[in-house]
mmCIF file of C-alpha atoms in Angstrom:
data_model
loop_
_atom_site.group_PDB
_atom_site.id
_atom_site.type_symbol
_atom_site.label_atom_id
_atom_site.label_comp_id
_atom_site.label_asym_id
_atom_site.label_seq_id
_atom_site.Cartn_x
_atom_site.Cartn_y
_atom_site.Cartn_z
ATOM 1 C CA GLY A 1 16.066 -6.690 27.916
ATOM 2 C CA HIS A 2 19.624 -8.930 26.136
ATOM 3 C CA TYR A 3 20.081 -6.107 23.535
ATOM 4 C CA TYR A 4 18.933 -3.251 26.305
ATOM 5 C CA SER A 5 20.146 -4.155 29.574
ATOM 6 C CA GLY A 6 18.325 -2.000 32.549
ATOM 7 C CA THR A 7 15.312 0.119 29.966
ATOM 8 C CA THR A 8 11.928 -0.857 30.645
ATOM 9 C CA VAL A 9 9.272 -1.266 27.732
ATOM 10 C CA GLU A 10 6.474 0.383 28.146
ATOM 11 C CA PRO A 11 2.995 1.221 26.114
ATOM 12 C CA LEU A 12 2.111 4.716 25.141
ATOM 13 C CA GLU A 13 -0.414 6.780 26.527
ATOM 14 C CA LYS A 14 -1.465 7.736 23.583
ATOM 15 C CA THR A 15 -0.803 7.072 19.646
ATOM 16 C CA ARG A 16 2.160 9.461 18.452
ATOM 17 C CA VAL A 17 3.006 11.306 15.640
ATOM 18 C CA VAL A 18 6.224 11.274 12.878
ATOM 19 C CA ARG A 19 6.218 14.073 11.253
ATOM 20 C CA VAL A 20 8.803 12.949 7.830
ATOM 21 C CA LEU A 21 10.601 15.264 5.649
ATOM 22 C CA LEU A 22 9.803 13.805 2.010
ATOM 23 C CA GLY A 23 11.411 16.032 0.006
ATOM 24 C CA THR A 24 11.547 20.023 -0.127
ATOM 25 C CA SER A 25 9.716 21.141 -4.185
ATOM 26 C CA ALA A 26 10.442 24.334 -5.998
ATOM 27 C CA GLY A 27 6.537 23.820 -7.267
ATOM 28 C CA ASP A 28 3.754 21.910 -6.979
ATOM 29 C CA VAL A 29 3.066 18.596 -5.107
ATOM 30 C CA GLU A 30 0.233 16.296 -6.640
ATOM 31 C CA PHE A 31 -0.734 13.829 -4.542
ATOM 32 C CA SER A 32 -4.311 11.318 -4.597
ATOM 33 C CA GLY A 33 -6.242 8.447 -2.350
ATOM 34 C CA ALA A 34 -6.511 12.179 -0.133
ATOM 35 C CA THR A 35 -10.904 12.658 1.224
ATOM 36 C CA SER A 36 -10.043 15.946 2.474
ATOM 37 C CA ALA A 37 -8.205 19.406 2.998
ATOM 38 C CA CYS A 38 -8.044 22.918 4.126
ATOM 39 C CA ARG A 39 -11.447 21.503 5.044
ATOM 40 C CA ALA A 40 -12.681 20.565 1.733
ATOM 41 C CA LYS A 41 -13.850 17.454 0.922
ATOM 42 C CA LEU A 42 -12.318 14.862 -1.491
ATOM 43 C CA ASP A 43 -12.323 12.710 -3.854
ATOM 44 C CA PRO A 44 -9.527 9.835 -3.409
ATOM 45 C CA ALA A 45 -9.728 8.864 -6.688
ATOM 46 C CA ARG A 46 -8.900 12.054 -7.788
ATOM 47 C CA SER A 47 -5.267 14.346 -8.661
ATOM 48 C CA TYR A 48 -4.702 17.414 -6.733
ATOM 49 C CA GLU A 49 -2.302 20.076 -6.505
ATOM 50 C CA ALA A 50 -0.233 22.150 -3.534
ATOM 51 C CA ARG A 51 0.945 25.575 -4.376
ATOM 52 C CA ARG A 52 3.371 27.843 -2.246
ATOM 53 C CA ILE A 53 1.984 31.258 -3.191
ATOM 54 C CA GLY A 54 4.091 33.562 -0.869
ATOM 55 C CA ASN A 55 3.928 32.507 2.549
ATOM 56 C CA GLY A 56 0.885 30.847 2.172
ATOM 57 C CA VAL A 57 0.073 27.457 0.386
ATOM 58 C CA ARG A 58 -3.320 26.981 -1.815
ATOM 59 C CA LEU A 59 -5.198 23.162 -2.592
ATOM 60 C CA ARG A 60 -5.700 23.521 -6.148
ATOM 61 C CA THR A 61 -7.170 20.420 -8.153
ATOM 62 C CA SER A 62 -4.657 18.746 -10.507
ATOM 63 C CA GLY A 63 -5.951 21.724 -13.612
ATOM 64 C CA GLY A 64 -5.044 24.826 -12.054
ATOM 65 C CA LYS A 65 -8.026 25.036 -10.240
ATOM 66 C CA LEU A 66 -8.353 26.783 -6.832
ATOM 67 C CA ILE A 67 -10.068 24.851 -4.118
ATOM 68 C CA ALA A 68 -9.060 26.490 -0.568
ATOM 69 C CA LYS A 69 -6.186 28.737 0.861
ATOM 70 C CA CYS A 70 -4.867 26.938 3.650
ATOM 71 C CA GLY A 71 -2.875 29.212 4.825
ATOM 72 C CA SER A 72 1.432 28.205 6.037
ATOM 73 C CA LYS A 73 -0.207 24.228 5.456
ATOM 74 C CA LEU A 74 -1.794 22.040 3.603
ATOM 75 C CA ARG A 75 -2.772 19.182 5.411
ATOM 76 C CA ALA A 76 -4.038 16.083 3.503
ATOM 77 C CA ALA A 77 -5.700 13.189 4.625
ATOM 78 C CA GLY A 78 -7.540 10.397 3.411
ATOM 79 C CA ALA A 79 -8.588 6.949 4.077
ATOM 80 C CA GLY A 80 -4.716 5.959 5.108
ATOM 81 C CA ARG A 81 -3.232 6.135 2.212
ATOM 82 C CA ILE A 82 -1.414 8.656 0.060
ATOM 83 C CA ALA A 83 0.090 8.322 -2.903
ATOM 84 C CA ILE A 84 2.479 12.241 -3.592
ATOM 85 C CA ALA A 85 3.838 12.177 -6.332
ATOM 86 C CA GLY A 86 7.302 11.054 -7.273
ATOM 87 C CA TYR A 87 8.090 10.833 -3.035
ATOM 88 C CA GLY A 88 5.577 7.047 -3.405
ATOM 89 C CA THR A 89 2.856 5.603 -0.947
ATOM 90 C CA TYR A 90 2.673 6.796 2.696
ATOM 91 C CA ARG A 91 0.291 5.698 5.288
ATOM 92 C CA GLY A 92 -0.488 8.144 6.952
ATOM 93 C CA ALA A 93 -1.209 11.897 6.134
ATOM 94 C CA LEU A 94 0.429 15.087 3.685
ATOM 95 C CA GLU A 95 0.465 17.938 5.050
ATOM 96 C CA ALA A 96 2.695 21.087 2.795
ATOM 97 C CA SER A 97 4.096 23.864 4.315
ATOM 98 C CA SER A 98 5.836 26.856 2.530
ATOM 99 C CA SER A 99 9.336 27.638 4.278
ATOM 100 C CA GLY A 100 12.009 30.060 2.246
ATOM 101 C CA GLY A 101 10.468 29.980 -0.713
ATOM 102 C CA SER A 102 9.500 25.949 -1.536
ATOM 103 C CA LEU A 103 7.516 23.472 -0.369
ATOM 104 C CA ASN A 104 8.034 21.378 2.639
ATOM 105 C CA VAL A 105 6.612 17.982 1.788
ATOM 106 C CA VAL A 106 6.233 15.698 4.579
ATOM 107 C CA ASN A 107 3.927 12.717 5.755
ATOM 108 C CA ALA A 108 2.342 12.955 9.179
ATOM 109 C CA LEU A 109 1.518 8.930 10.141
ATOM 110 C CA ALA A 110 1.574 6.952 13.821
ATOM 111 C CA LEU A 111 4.306 5.049 15.295
ATOM 112 C CA GLU A 112 3.735 1.815 14.573
ATOM 113 C CA GLN A 113 2.823 2.903 11.210
ATOM 114 C CA TYR A 114 6.029 4.738 10.323
ATOM 115 C CA ALA A 115 8.206 1.596 12.048
ATOM 116 C CA LYS A 116 6.305 -0.648 9.442
ATOM 117 C CA GLY A 117 8.270 1.099 6.339
ATOM 118 C CA VAL A 118 11.996 1.415 8.720
ATOM 119 C CA MET A 119 11.900 -1.541 9.352
ATOM 120 C CA PRO A 120 12.491 -3.696 5.705
ATOM 121 C CA ASN A 121 14.908 -0.010 5.598
ATOM 122 C CA GLU A 122 16.887 -0.992 8.134
ATOM 123 C CA VAL A 123 17.047 -4.909 9.021
ATOM 124 C CA PRO A 124 16.300 -8.245 6.685
ATOM 125 C CA PRO A 125 13.322 -10.246 7.629
ATOM 126 C CA SER A 126 14.894 -13.366 8.350
ATOM 127 C CA TRP A 127 17.066 -12.078 11.868
ATOM 128 C CA PRO A 128 15.955 -14.332 14.130
ATOM 129 C CA THR A 129 12.948 -12.487 15.889
ATOM 130 C CA GLU A 130 14.704 -11.651 19.143
ATOM 131 C CA GLN A 131 17.091 -9.252 16.993
ATOM 132 C CA LEU A 132 14.179 -8.072 15.063
ATOM 133 C CA LYS A 133 11.854 -6.653 18.012
ATOM 134 C CA ALA A 134 14.518 -5.149 19.320
ATOM 135 C CA GLN A 135 15.171 -3.761 16.347
ATOM 136 C CA ALA A 136 11.174 -2.440 16.294
ATOM 137 C CA VAL A 137 12.048 -0.639 19.772
ATOM 138 C CA ALA A 138 15.448 0.923 17.741
ATOM 139 C CA VAL A 139 13.064 2.602 15.590
ATOM 140 C CA ARG A 140 10.733 3.891 18.098
ATOM 141 C CA SER A 141 12.830 4.943 20.525
ATOM 142 C CA ILE A 142 14.822 6.927 17.517
ATOM 143 C CA ALA A 143 11.835 8.503 16.178
ATOM 144 C CA LEU A 144 10.189 9.361 19.092
ATOM 145 C CA THR A 145 13.449 10.940 20.233
ATOM 146 C CA SER A 146 15.146 12.979 17.129
ATOM 147 C CA ASP A 147 14.248 16.846 16.335
ATOM 148 C CA ASN A 148 15.240 17.870 13.178
ATOM 149 C CA GLY A 149 13.501 20.250 12.269
ATOM 150 C CA GLY A 150 10.762 21.734 15.686
ATOM 151 C CA ASN A 151 7.870 21.732 14.069
ATOM 152 C CA VAL A 152 7.376 21.431 11.157
ATOM 153 C CA PHE A 153 9.040 17.997 10.463
ATOM 154 C CA ASP A 154 10.527 15.020 13.554
ATOM 155 C CA VAL A 155 12.468 12.476 11.357
ATOM 156 C CA TYR A 156 15.139 12.976 7.982
ATOM 157 C CA PRO A 157 13.800 9.756 5.328
ATOM 158 C CA ASP A 158 16.965 8.812 5.471
ATOM 159 C CA THR A 159 20.818 7.434 6.892
ATOM 160 C CA ARG A 160 20.530 10.840 8.926
ATOM 161 C CA SER A 161 17.450 9.412 10.851
ATOM 162 C CA GLN A 162 16.508 6.033 10.483
ATOM 163 C CA VAL A 163 15.894 4.673 5.806
ATOM 164 C CA TYR A 164 11.564 5.039 5.369
ATOM 165 C CA GLU A 165 10.476 4.408 1.952
ATOM 166 C CA GLY A 166 6.979 4.025 2.997
ATOM 167 C CA LEU A 167 3.947 2.050 2.005
ATOM 168 C CA GLU A 168 5.871 0.002 -1.575
ATOM 169 C CA SER A 169 8.851 -1.298 1.441
ATOM 170 C CA GLU A 170 6.693 -2.584 3.791
ATOM 171 C CA TYR A 171 7.198 -6.302 4.677
ATOM 172 C CA ALA A 172 4.412 -8.758 3.220
#
């Protein structure tokens, strides 16, 4: 109430998903930690690739063998964590979609998980508890009200939205 006078805090009725555009890739996107993608079961200990073919995306083994044609978007999910080569390790799922000759690399995750990946990059944990609570409200509010990419993504991982670095940056 002190930092955001006139506002009310209310619980969300359902889990909200935040889609963070991690980047775009002209080549294949390698990932591991997934247990499924494009209706195919995967081994989380193995690496796989998302490859853009025209306007579609294909799921392949790291050796190049075709596993599935995914349509316009590949969604790879696992046991809560997914490693994306060249980007890092994230909670939630990888979504790779074809766009103008490249692949959009998106991390789709629950709002609370997103907040965990933003807070340490926006404020130090040494701040007083009430200020941390206020910042957490701001993080969630920005995520819920941002519209940066239509149906493909909601927020950027940098100062255009909020600095989000995934699992490696979360408070201990």
